Amino acid sequence: MADYTNYTNKEMQAVTIAKQIQNGQVVIVGTGLPLIGASVAKRVFAPHCNIIVESGLMDCAPIQVPRSVGDCRFMAHCGVQWPNVRFIGFETNEWLHNTERLVAFIGGAQIDPYGNVNSTSIGDYYHPKTRFTGSGGANGIATYSNTVIMMQHEKRRFIEKVDYVTSAGWMDGPGGRERAGLPGNRGPIMVVTDRGTMKFDEKTKRMYLAGYYPTSSPEDVIENTGFDIDVSRAVLLEAPDPEVIRMIREEIDPGQAFIKVPVSETK
Amino acid sequence: MSKVCTLSEAVSKYVKNGDHIVIGGFTTNRKPYATIYEILRQGLKDFVGEGGPAGGDWDLLIGESRVKAYNNCYTANSGVTNVSRRFRDFYEKGMLNMEDYSQDAIMLMLHAASLGLPFLPVKLMLGTDLLDKWGISKEVRETIDKLPNDKFVYMDNPFKPGDKVVALPVPEIDVAIIHVQKASPDGTCSIEGDEFHDVDIAIASKRCIVTCEELVSNEEIRKDPSKNSIFCACVDAVVHVPFGAHPSQCYNYYDYDNAFLKTYDVASKTQEDFEAFCKEWIYDVKDHYAYLDKLGASRLIKLKIVPGLGYACDMTKEAK
């Protein structure tokens, strides 16, 4: 019998993502962990959510894990195949109509205490040490929707000031978004990493540790965060149900496109 | 009037050095690779353009130094090459004039071009370095004809005083390059699956080259106009190019060629290996049919999607 109690931090992260999604929500995902998490949500926690991607494919239910948001794997199993501009119109109108159902998952290379995210380049923008793809859909998503930000939890990634702001978070704190001309009633609501979950203080808009995994600890989070982080409100998060881990490994990502099973399980 | 011609004729007649070029498709889906290869073979260069969600298409043009200025929002063969490697290398070495916009901005700019709008007001990119930092300075912009002198201009919403908006320039597209599932000799196109920005650029461009999986008669394509999305008058050249999007996907026809994308991923790590790849797969290959022969029939057949699944797979290995 395969062992499904030996979950990895990535699997824990995917399950944590899944638990953020509620029935009735419209969920913007990319590929990778958010898609795995949303697939878990759709099967277990929130069967009545709608998964959408920035290419314009709406209400997606892929059989095999797609590699791109424009992948035929999304396209063949969705409700509507909109061009991208319709997706943009939809995300913007969700804000104009002041609905609360849209939640989005974005990723980044660096993040600051206010949830401003860099996915453009490391180092000087004009002479970067490392250049990434560029914004993709992330900037538009961070403009108009509440976001859950996926990060690898490392000191060099959680820093006081990011090298380039690609997607606006809470800017410099309370009122920052409004001053920049951005919708003030939208913004980052959570950061999910391989060590825990961070939220943003209602008053200061600064990141604090909300939850840590059985495999991590508040001390571990402090050690791997490049700015001061309040851990006084942190709670221990539950280990994932082995049945959910089985589902990820056997049904959702059997090809291990985004989540590798632990070495002890490989034949 | 028939617009059917060879790929070589289409490119030599409708693509010119210095063109503002926009390519259809999305990262690894329905990218018109055959036409890109032919553009490279013919030595055309100095292009200005928008990537949209780009992948190997713009990476090839950049790596072969055919790009004068590139408006980027995303360049990757997602899932295989997380950041296109020539794109990255050229930019890191200061060898690429490149501007960053958000993807929403570029897609709306292309849509605005299709609507004939004079400029585009958005609230995107506010509060970020996408506005604060200009990839291409005003001085350099002034030396490039096909680029507006400003990346953007702030303005006050004329209908809501105090509401800050960003005015973006609308691209003036010379040539659009598109691959579709079906086209007829007069240029009518049927795109299956997501159209992406392809219809927008077909309308907005001065010249439009369409390659197609299947060339069908003008009568046949009109049997069900609900499936058609590009009006014949928007198209200048129609070229029958089966597997013309290889190694990317083509909905209802074939999946991406993952092994080929991986080969490109490895080759594009260095300029030397990239150039060897281009020699082997582009310059030493006479035309698209020679490219297909080189790939081989069984390789191409294995890429055919399984109807109902939407992707290619070996059904004998699927879980029983």
Coordinates of C-alpha atoms in Angstrom, one line a residue:
Chain A
M1 CA 0.0 0.0 0.0
A2 CA 1.2 3.4 -0.9
D3 CA 1.8 5.8 2.0
Y4 CA -0.2 9.0 1.8
T5 CA 0.7 10.4 5.2
N6 CA 4.2 11.5 4.1
Y7 CA 3.0 14.7 2.5
T8 CA 5.6 17.2 1.2
N9 CA 5.6 21.0 1.8
K10 CA 4.5 21.5 -1.8
E11 CA 1.5 19.2 -1.3
M12 CA 0.7 21.0 2.0
Q13 CA 0.9 24.3 0.1
A14 CA -1.4 23.0 -2.6
V15 CA -3.9 21.8 0.0
T16 CA -3.6 25.1 1.8
I17 CA -4.5 26.9 -1.5
A18 CA -7.4 24.6 -2.0
K19 CA -8.8 25.5 1.5
Q20 CA -8.9 29.2 0.6
I21 CA -11.4 28.7 -2.2
Q22 CA -15.1 28.7 -1.4
N23 CA -18.2 27.6 -3.2
G24 CA -19.5 30.4 -5.4
Q25 CA -16.1 32.0 -5.9
V26 CA -14.7 32.7 -9.3
V27 CA -11.0 31.7 -9.1
I28 CA -8.3 33.0 -11.4
V29 CA -5.4 30.5 -11.6
G30 CA -2.3 30.1 -13.6
T31 CA -0.6 26.7 -14.1
G32 CA 1.5 25.0 -11.4
L33 CA 0.5 24.9 -7.7
P34 CA -2.6 27.2 -7.9
L35 CA -4.1 24.9 -10.5
I36 CA -3.4 21.8 -8.5
G37 CA -4.9 23.6 -5.4
A38 CA -7.9 24.7 -7.4
S39 CA -8.4 21.2 -8.7
V40 CA -8.4 19.9 -5.1
A41 CA -10.9 22.6 -4.1
K42 CA -13.1 21.7 -7.0
R43 CA -13.1 18.0 -6.0
V44 CA -13.2 18.4 -2.2
F45 CA -13.8 21.8 -0.6
A46 CA -15.7 23.9 -3.1
P47 CA -17.2 21.9 -6.0
H48 CA -19.2 25.0 -7.0
C49 CA -16.3 27.3 -7.7
N50 CA -15.5 28.4 -11.3
I51 CA -11.9 28.2 -12.4
I52 CA -10.9 30.8 -15.0
V53 CA -7.5 31.6 -16.7
E54 CA -6.2 34.9 -18.1
S55 CA -6.2 33.6 -21.7
G56 CA -10.0 33.9 -21.6
L57 CA -10.9 30.2 -20.9
M58 CA -13.8 30.3 -18.4
D59 CA -15.0 27.6 -16.1
C60 CA -12.1 25.2 -16.7
A61 CA -12.0 21.5 -15.7
P62 CA -9.0 20.0 -17.4
I63 CA -8.4 16.3 -17.4
Q64 CA -4.6 16.4 -17.8
V65 CA -2.6 19.1 -16.1
P66 CA -2.1 22.0 -18.6
R67 CA 1.4 23.6 -18.9
S68 CA 0.2 27.0 -20.1
V69 CA -3.0 29.0 -19.5
G70 CA -3.5 28.9 -23.3
D71 CA -3.1 25.1 -23.3
C72 CA -5.6 22.9 -25.3
R73 CA -6.0 21.0 -22.1
F74 CA -7.9 24.0 -20.6
M75 CA -9.5 24.8 -23.9
A76 CA -11.1 21.3 -24.5
H77 CA -12.8 21.3 -21.1
C78 CA -14.2 24.7 -20.2
G79 CA -17.5 26.6 -20.4
V80 CA -16.6 29.4 -22.7
Q81 CA -13.5 30.1 -24.9
W82 CA -13.3 33.9 -24.7
P83 CA -10.5 35.9 -26.2
N84 CA -8.2 37.5 -23.6
V85 CA -9.8 40.9 -23.8
R86 CA -13.1 39.5 -22.6
F87 CA -11.3 38.1 -19.5
I88 CA -9.9 41.5 -18.9
G89 CA -13.4 43.0 -19.2
F90 CA -14.7 40.5 -16.8
E91 CA -12.1 41.0 -14.1
T92 CA -12.6 44.8 -14.4
N93 CA -16.4 44.6 -14.2
E94 CA -16.2 42.4 -11.2
W95 CA -14.7 45.5 -9.5
L96 CA -17.0 48.0 -11.1
H97 CA -20.0 45.9 -9.9
N98 CA -18.4 45.6 -6.5
T99 CA -18.8 41.8 -6.4
E100 CA -16.8 39.9 -3.8
R101 CA -16.6 36.6 -5.5
L102 CA -13.4 37.0 -7.5
V103 CA -10.2 35.6 -6.0
A104 CA -6.9 35.2 -7.9
F105 CA -3.6 33.3 -7.4
I106 CA -0.4 35.0 -8.6
G107 CA 3.2 34.1 -8.0
G108 CA 6.4 36.1 -7.8
A109 CA 10.1 36.1 -7.3
Q110 CA 10.2 38.8 -4.6
I111 CA 7.7 40.2 -2.2
D112 CA 7.8 43.1 0.3
P113 CA 5.9 43.5 3.7
Y114 CA 3.0 45.1 1.9
G115 CA 2.5 42.4 -0.7
N116 CA 4.0 44.3 -3.6
V117 CA 5.3 41.6 -5.9
N118 CA 8.2 41.5 -8.4
S119 CA 8.0 39.0 -11.3
T120 CA 10.1 41.1 -13.8
S121 CA 13.8 41.1 -12.9
I122 CA 16.4 40.8 -10.1
G123 CA 18.9 43.5 -9.7
D124 CA 18.8 46.8 -11.7
Y125 CA 15.9 46.8 -14.2
Y126 CA 18.2 48.1 -17.0
H127 CA 21.1 45.7 -16.3
P128 CA 19.4 42.8 -14.5
K129 CA 21.1 39.9 -12.9
T130 CA 18.2 37.8 -13.8
R131 CA 15.4 38.7 -16.1
F132 CA 12.0 36.9 -15.9
T133 CA 9.1 36.7 -18.4
G134 CA 7.4 40.0 -17.4
S135 CA 4.1 40.7 -16.0
G136 CA 1.8 38.3 -17.9
G137 CA -1.7 38.7 -16.5
A138 CA -0.4 39.3 -12.9
N139 CA -0.5 43.1 -13.0
G140 CA -4.0 43.3 -14.3
I141 CA -5.2 40.7 -11.8
A142 CA -3.5 42.6 -8.9
T143 CA -5.1 45.8 -10.0
Y144 CA -8.7 44.5 -9.9
S145 CA -8.9 41.4 -7.7
N146 CA -8.1 40.2 -4.3
T147 CA -5.0 38.0 -4.6
V148 CA -3.5 35.1 -2.9
I149 CA 0.3 35.2 -3.6
M150 CA 2.3 32.1 -4.0
M151 CA 5.9 32.3 -2.9
Q152 CA 8.9 30.2 -2.1
H153 CA 9.7 31.2 1.5
E154 CA 13.3 32.4 1.4
K155 CA 15.1 35.3 3.0
R156 CA 16.2 36.7 -0.4
R157 CA 12.6 36.7 -1.7
F158 CA 10.9 38.2 1.4
I159 CA 12.6 41.6 1.4
E160 CA 12.0 45.1 2.6
K161 CA 12.0 46.6 -0.9
V162 CA 11.6 44.6 -4.1
D163 CA 13.8 45.3 -7.1
Y164 CA 10.8 46.1 -9.3
V165 CA 7.1 46.3 -8.5
T166 CA 5.3 44.3 -11.2
S167 CA 2.0 43.9 -9.3
A168 CA 0.8 46.3 -6.7
G169 CA 0.0 45.1 -3.3
W170 CA -1.0 47.5 -0.5
M171 CA 1.8 49.9 -1.8
D172 CA 3.2 51.7 1.3
G173 CA 0.4 50.9 3.6
P174 CA -3.0 52.3 4.4
G175 CA -4.4 54.5 1.6
G176 CA -1.5 53.6 -0.6
R177 CA -3.5 52.0 -3.4
E178 CA -6.0 54.9 -3.5
R179 CA -3.1 57.4 -3.7
A180 CA -1.7 55.5 -6.7
G181 CA -5.1 55.6 -8.4
L182 CA -5.8 51.9 -7.7
P183 CA -9.0 50.3 -6.4
G184 CA -8.6 50.5 -2.6
N185 CA -11.1 47.8 -1.9
R186 CA -9.0 45.2 -3.7
G187 CA -5.5 43.9 -2.8
P188 CA -3.5 40.9 -1.5
I189 CA -5.4 38.9 1.2
M190 CA -2.9 36.1 1.8
V191 CA 0.6 34.8 1.0
V192 CA 0.9 31.0 0.8
T193 CA 4.5 29.6 1.0
D194 CA 6.2 26.3 1.6
R195 CA 6.4 27.3 5.3
G196 CA 3.0 28.8 6.1
T197 CA 0.4 31.4 5.4
M198 CA 0.7 35.1 5.8
K199 CA -2.1 37.7 6.0
F200 CA -2.1 41.5 6.1
D201 CA -3.0 43.5 9.2
E202 CA -6.2 45.3 8.7
K203 CA -4.9 48.6 10.1
T204 CA -1.2 48.7 9.0
K205 CA -1.6 46.5 5.9
R206 CA 1.7 44.8 6.9
M207 CA 2.3 41.1 6.5
Y208 CA 2.0 38.8 9.6
L209 CA 2.3 35.1 10.0
A210 CA -1.2 33.6 10.2
G211 CA -0.4 29.9 10.1
Y212 CA 2.5 27.5 10.0
Y213 CA 2.8 23.9 8.9
P214 CA 3.5 20.9 11.1
T215 CA 6.8 20.8 9.3
S216 CA 7.7 24.5 10.0
S217 CA 7.5 26.8 13.0
P218 CA 7.2 30.5 13.7
E219 CA 11.0 30.6 14.3
D220 CA 11.6 29.0 11.0
V221 CA 9.4 31.6 9.3
I222 CA 11.2 34.5 11.1
E223 CA 14.6 33.0 10.0
N224 CA 13.6 32.8 6.4
T225 CA 11.9 36.2 6.1
G226 CA 14.1 39.2 5.2
F227 CA 12.0 41.7 7.1
D228 CA 10.4 41.9 10.6
I229 CA 7.4 39.7 10.7
D230 CA 4.8 39.5 13.6
V231 CA 4.3 35.8 14.5
S232 CA 2.2 36.4 17.6
R233 CA -1.1 35.5 15.9
A234 CA 0.2 32.4 14.2
V235 CA -1.6 29.1 14.6
L236 CA -0.5 25.6 13.7
L237 CA -2.3 24.4 10.5
E238 CA -3.7 20.9 10.3
A239 CA -1.8 18.3 8.3
P240 CA -3.5 17.4 5.1
D241 CA -5.9 14.4 4.9
P242 CA -4.1 11.4 3.4
E243 CA -7.1 10.9 1.0
V244 CA -6.5 14.4 -0.4
I245 CA -2.8 13.6 -0.9
R246 CA -3.8 10.4 -2.7
M247 CA -6.0 12.4 -5.0
I248 CA -3.2 14.8 -5.9
R249 CA -0.7 12.0 -6.6
E250 CA -3.1 9.5 -8.3
E251 CA -5.7 11.7 -10.0
I252 CA -4.8 15.3 -10.3
D253 CA -1.0 15.3 -11.1
P254 CA -0.1 11.6 -11.8
G255 CA 2.5 12.7 -14.3
Q256 CA 4.2 14.8 -11.5
A257 CA 4.1 17.9 -13.7
F258 CA 4.1 20.3 -10.8
I259 CA 4.3 18.2 -7.6
K260 CA 6.9 15.5 -7.1
V261 CA 6.1 12.6 -4.8
P262 CA 8.6 12.0 -2.0
V263 CA 11.6 9.9 -3.1
S264 CA 10.6 7.0 -0.7
E265 CA 7.4 6.5 -2.8
T266 CA 9.1 6.2 -6.2
K267 CA 9.7 2.7 -7.4
Chain B
M1 CA -10.1 36.1 -56.1
S2 CA -7.7 33.6 -54.8
K3 CA -5.1 34.7 -52.3
V4 CA -3.5 31.2 -52.2
C5 CA 0.3 31.3 -52.6
T6 CA 3.4 29.6 -51.3
L7 CA 4.8 30.6 -48.0
S8 CA 7.9 31.9 -49.7
E9 CA 5.8 34.2 -51.9
A10 CA 3.6 35.3 -49.0
V11 CA 6.6 36.4 -46.9
S12 CA 8.5 38.1 -49.7
K13 CA 5.5 40.0 -50.8
Y14 CA 3.9 41.0 -47.5
V15 CA 6.7 41.2 -44.9
K16 CA 9.2 44.1 -45.1
N17 CA 12.3 45.1 -43.2
G18 CA 11.4 47.4 -40.3
D19 CA 7.7 46.3 -40.2
H20 CA 5.6 46.6 -37.1
I21 CA 4.8 43.0 -36.8
V22 CA 2.3 41.1 -34.5
I23 CA 2.2 37.4 -34.2
G24 CA -1.0 35.4 -33.3
G25 CA -1.3 32.6 -30.9
F26 CA -0.5 32.2 -27.2
T27 CA 2.9 31.0 -25.8
T28 CA 2.8 27.4 -27.0
N29 CA -0.6 27.4 -28.7
R30 CA -1.3 28.1 -32.4
K31 CA 2.0 30.0 -32.9
P32 CA 2.6 30.5 -36.7
Y33 CA 6.1 28.9 -36.6
A34 CA 6.3 28.0 -40.3
T35 CA 5.9 31.7 -41.2
I36 CA 8.5 32.7 -38.6
Y37 CA 10.9 30.2 -40.0
E38 CA 10.4 31.6 -43.5
I39 CA 10.9 35.2 -42.3
L40 CA 14.2 34.1 -40.8
R41 CA 15.2 32.2 -44.0
Q42 CA 14.5 35.3 -46.1
G43 CA 16.7 37.4 -43.9
L44 CA 14.0 40.0 -43.0
K45 CA 14.8 42.2 -40.0
D46 CA 14.5 45.3 -37.9
F47 CA 11.0 44.4 -36.7
V48 CA 9.1 46.4 -34.1
G49 CA 6.2 44.7 -32.4
E50 CA 4.1 43.5 -29.5
G51 CA 4.7 40.0 -28.2
G52 CA 1.4 39.4 -26.6
P53 CA 1.8 36.2 -24.7
A54 CA 4.9 35.2 -26.7
G55 CA 7.1 32.2 -26.7
G56 CA 9.6 30.6 -29.1
D57 CA 8.3 32.9 -31.9
W58 CA 9.8 36.1 -30.6
D59 CA 12.7 34.2 -29.0
L60 CA 13.8 33.1 -32.4
L61 CA 13.5 36.6 -33.9
I62 CA 15.4 38.1 -30.9
G63 CA 18.1 35.4 -31.0
E64 CA 18.6 35.9 -34.7
S65 CA 18.9 39.7 -34.1
R66 CA 15.9 40.6 -36.2
V67 CA 14.3 42.8 -33.6
K68 CA 14.7 46.6 -33.4
A69 CA 12.2 47.1 -30.5
Y70 CA 10.0 44.7 -28.6
N71 CA 7.0 45.5 -26.5
N72 CA 7.0 42.6 -24.0
C73 CA 4.4 41.3 -21.5
Y74 CA 5.4 37.7 -21.3
T75 CA 7.9 35.6 -23.2
A76 CA 8.2 31.9 -22.3
N77 CA 7.4 28.4 -23.7
S78 CA 5.4 27.8 -20.5
G79 CA 6.0 24.5 -18.8
V80 CA 9.2 23.8 -20.7
T81 CA 11.2 27.0 -20.7
N82 CA 10.0 29.3 -17.9
V83 CA 11.7 32.3 -19.4
S84 CA 12.6 32.3 -23.0
R85 CA 16.4 32.1 -23.1
R86 CA 17.5 34.2 -26.0
F87 CA 15.0 36.9 -24.9
R88 CA 16.5 36.8 -21.4
D89 CA 20.2 36.6 -22.5
F90 CA 19.8 39.5 -25.0
Y91 CA 18.1 41.7 -22.5
E92 CA 20.5 40.9 -19.7
K93 CA 23.4 41.8 -22.0
G94 CA 21.8 45.1 -23.1
M95 CA 21.3 43.8 -26.7
L96 CA 17.6 44.2 -26.9
N97 CA 15.4 47.4 -27.0
M98 CA 12.6 46.2 -24.9
E99 CA 9.6 47.8 -23.2
D100 CA 7.5 46.1 -20.5
Y101 CA 3.7 46.4 -20.3
S102 CA 1.2 44.3 -18.5
Q103 CA -0.4 41.6 -20.6
D104 CA -3.8 43.2 -20.2
A105 CA -2.4 46.5 -21.5
I106 CA -0.9 44.9 -24.6
M107 CA -4.0 42.8 -25.4
L108 CA -6.2 45.9 -25.0
M109 CA -3.8 47.9 -27.1
L110 CA -4.2 45.3 -29.9
H111 CA -7.9 45.3 -29.4
A112 CA -8.0 49.1 -29.5
A113 CA -6.2 48.9 -32.8
S114 CA -8.9 46.6 -34.1
L115 CA -11.5 49.1 -33.1
G116 CA -9.6 52.0 -34.7
L117 CA -9.3 53.9 -31.4
P118 CA -6.9 56.9 -31.3
F119 CA -5.5 56.0 -27.8
L120 CA -6.4 53.7 -24.9
P121 CA -7.2 54.9 -21.4
V122 CA -6.7 52.2 -18.7
K123 CA -6.1 52.0 -14.9
L124 CA -3.7 49.2 -15.3
M125 CA -0.1 49.3 -14.2
L126 CA -0.8 52.2 -11.7
G127 CA 1.5 52.2 -8.7
T128 CA 4.0 49.9 -10.3
D129 CA 7.4 50.1 -12.1
L130 CA 5.6 49.2 -15.3
L131 CA 4.9 52.9 -15.4
D132 CA 7.8 54.3 -13.3
K133 CA 10.5 52.7 -15.4
W134 CA 10.7 53.0 -19.2
G135 CA 12.5 50.1 -20.9
I136 CA 13.1 52.3 -23.9
S137 CA 14.0 55.9 -23.2
K138 CA 12.3 58.8 -24.9
E139 CA 15.6 59.6 -26.7
V140 CA 15.8 56.1 -28.2
R141 CA 12.1 56.1 -29.0
E142 CA 12.6 59.3 -31.0
T143 CA 15.1 57.4 -33.2
I144 CA 12.7 54.5 -33.9
D145 CA 10.0 55.5 -36.4
K146 CA 7.5 52.8 -35.5
L147 CA 7.6 53.5 -31.8
P148 CA 5.6 56.3 -30.2
N149 CA 7.8 58.8 -28.4
D150 CA 6.1 58.1 -25.1
K151 CA 5.5 54.7 -23.4
F152 CA 2.3 56.2 -21.9
V153 CA 0.9 59.5 -20.7
Y154 CA -0.9 60.2 -17.4
M155 CA -4.3 61.9 -17.8
D156 CA -7.2 62.9 -15.8
N157 CA -10.4 61.0 -16.6
P158 CA -12.4 63.8 -18.5
F159 CA -15.7 62.4 -17.1
K160 CA -14.5 61.9 -13.5
P161 CA -12.2 64.8 -12.5
G162 CA -9.5 63.6 -10.1
D163 CA -9.6 60.0 -11.4
K164 CA -6.1 59.2 -12.7
V165 CA -5.8 57.1 -15.8
V166 CA -3.0 56.0 -18.1
A167 CA -3.3 56.8 -21.8
L168 CA -1.6 54.1 -23.9
P169 CA -0.6 54.4 -27.6
V170 CA -2.5 52.2 -30.1
P171 CA -0.1 50.2 -32.3
E172 CA -0.1 50.8 -36.0
I173 CA 0.4 47.3 -37.2
D174 CA 2.0 46.7 -40.6
V175 CA 1.8 42.9 -40.7
A176 CA -0.1 40.3 -38.8
I177 CA 1.0 36.6 -38.9
I178 CA -1.6 34.1 -38.0
H179 CA -2.1 30.3 -38.2
V180 CA -5.7 29.0 -38.3
Q181 CA -7.4 25.6 -38.6
K182 CA -9.3 26.3 -41.8
A183 CA -9.1 29.0 -44.5
S184 CA -10.6 29.4 -48.0
P185 CA -8.9 30.9 -51.0
D186 CA -10.6 34.2 -50.6
G187 CA -9.2 34.6 -47.1
T188 CA -12.1 33.6 -44.9
C189 CA -10.9 32.0 -41.8
S190 CA -12.3 29.6 -39.2
I191 CA -10.4 29.5 -35.9
E192 CA -11.3 26.5 -33.7
G193 CA -10.8 27.0 -29.9
D194 CA -9.7 30.3 -28.5
E195 CA -9.1 33.0 -31.1
F196 CA -6.7 34.8 -28.7
H197 CA -5.8 38.2 -30.2
D198 CA -5.7 36.9 -33.8
V199 CA -8.9 38.4 -35.0
D200 CA -7.9 41.8 -33.6
I201 CA -4.6 41.8 -35.4
A202 CA -6.2 40.6 -38.6
I203 CA -8.5 43.6 -38.6
A204 CA -5.9 46.1 -37.4
S205 CA -3.0 45.2 -39.7
K206 CA -2.3 46.7 -43.1
R207 CA -1.2 43.2 -44.3
C208 CA -2.2 39.8 -43.0
I209 CA -0.6 36.4 -43.8
V210 CA -2.7 33.4 -42.8
T211 CA -1.4 29.8 -42.8
C212 CA -3.9 27.1 -42.4
E213 CA -4.1 23.4 -41.5
E214 CA -6.8 22.8 -44.1
L215 CA -7.5 24.8 -47.2
V216 CA -11.2 24.5 -48.1
S217 CA -13.3 26.0 -50.8
N218 CA -15.0 29.3 -50.5
E219 CA -18.4 27.6 -50.7
E220 CA -17.4 25.0 -48.1
I221 CA -16.3 27.5 -45.5
R222 CA -19.6 29.4 -45.9
K223 CA -21.7 26.4 -45.1
D224 CA -21.5 27.3 -41.4
P225 CA -20.5 31.0 -41.0
S226 CA -21.0 30.7 -37.2
K227 CA -17.6 29.0 -37.2
N228 CA -15.8 31.7 -39.1
S229 CA -14.1 34.6 -37.4
I230 CA -11.9 36.4 -39.9
F231 CA -13.6 38.3 -42.9
C232 CA -11.9 37.5 -46.2
A233 CA -11.1 41.1 -46.9
C234 CA -8.8 41.3 -43.8
V235 CA -6.4 38.7 -45.3
D236 CA -3.8 39.2 -48.0
A237 CA -2.2 35.8 -48.3
V238 CA -3.5 32.3 -47.7
V239 CA -1.0 29.5 -47.4
H240 CA -1.8 25.8 -46.9
V241 CA 0.7 24.7 -44.2
P242 CA -0.3 21.6 -42.4
F243 CA 1.4 21.4 -39.0
G244 CA 2.3 25.1 -39.5
A245 CA 2.1 25.7 -35.8
H246 CA 4.6 22.9 -34.9
P247 CA 6.1 22.7 -32.3
S248 CA 3.2 24.5 -30.7
Q249 CA -0.4 23.2 -30.3
C250 CA -3.3 23.6 -32.7
Y251 CA -6.7 23.0 -31.2
N252 CA -8.6 19.9 -32.5
Y253 CA -5.5 19.0 -34.6
Y254 CA -2.3 18.4 -32.7
D255 CA -0.6 18.9 -29.3
Y256 CA 2.7 20.6 -28.7
D257 CA 5.8 18.6 -29.5
N258 CA 7.2 18.5 -26.0
A259 CA 10.4 16.7 -27.1
F260 CA 11.1 19.4 -29.7
L261 CA 10.3 22.2 -27.2
K262 CA 12.8 20.6 -24.8
T263 CA 15.4 20.3 -27.6
Y264 CA 14.9 24.1 -28.2
D265 CA 15.1 24.7 -24.5
V266 CA 18.5 23.1 -24.2
A267 CA 19.8 24.6 -27.5
S268 CA 18.8 28.1 -26.6
K269 CA 20.9 28.1 -23.5
T270 CA 23.8 29.4 -25.4
Q271 CA 23.9 31.6 -28.6
E272 CA 26.2 29.1 -30.2
D273 CA 23.9 26.1 -29.7
F274 CA 20.9 28.3 -30.6
E275 CA 22.5 29.2 -33.9
A276 CA 23.3 25.5 -34.6
F277 CA 19.6 24.7 -33.9
C278 CA 18.5 27.4 -36.3
K279 CA 20.9 26.1 -39.0
E280 CA 19.7 22.6 -38.6
W281 CA 15.9 23.3 -38.3
I282 CA 15.5 26.5 -40.3
Y283 CA 18.3 27.5 -42.7
D284 CA 19.3 24.1 -43.8
V285 CA 15.7 23.2 -44.4
K286 CA 14.5 24.3 -47.8
D287 CA 10.8 24.7 -46.9
H288 CA 8.0 23.6 -44.7
Y289 CA 7.7 20.2 -46.4
A290 CA 11.4 19.5 -45.9
Y291 CA 10.9 20.4 -42.2
L292 CA 8.0 17.9 -42.0
D293 CA 10.1 15.2 -43.7
K294 CA 12.9 15.9 -41.2
L295 CA 10.4 15.5 -38.3
G296 CA 9.0 12.3 -39.8
A297 CA 5.5 11.0 -40.2
S298 CA 5.3 8.9 -37.1
R299 CA 6.4 11.8 -34.9
L300 CA 3.7 14.0 -36.3
I301 CA 1.0 11.4 -36.2
K302 CA 1.7 10.8 -32.5
L303 CA 1.1 14.5 -31.9
K304 CA -2.5 14.3 -33.1
I305 CA -4.9 15.0 -30.4
V306 CA -7.4 12.4 -29.1
P307 CA -10.9 13.8 -29.8
G308 CA -12.7 14.2 -26.5
L309 CA -9.5 14.6 -24.5
G310 CA -8.2 17.6 -26.3
Y311 CA -4.5 16.4 -26.1
A312 CA -2.3 13.7 -27.5
C313 CA -1.6 10.6 -25.5
D314 CA -0.8 6.9 -26.0
M315 CA -4.2 5.3 -25.2
T316 CA -2.6 2.0 -24.7
K317 CA -0.8 3.5 -21.7
E318 CA -3.8 5.3 -20.2
A319 CA -5.2 3.9 -17.0
K320 CA -7.7 1.1 -17.7

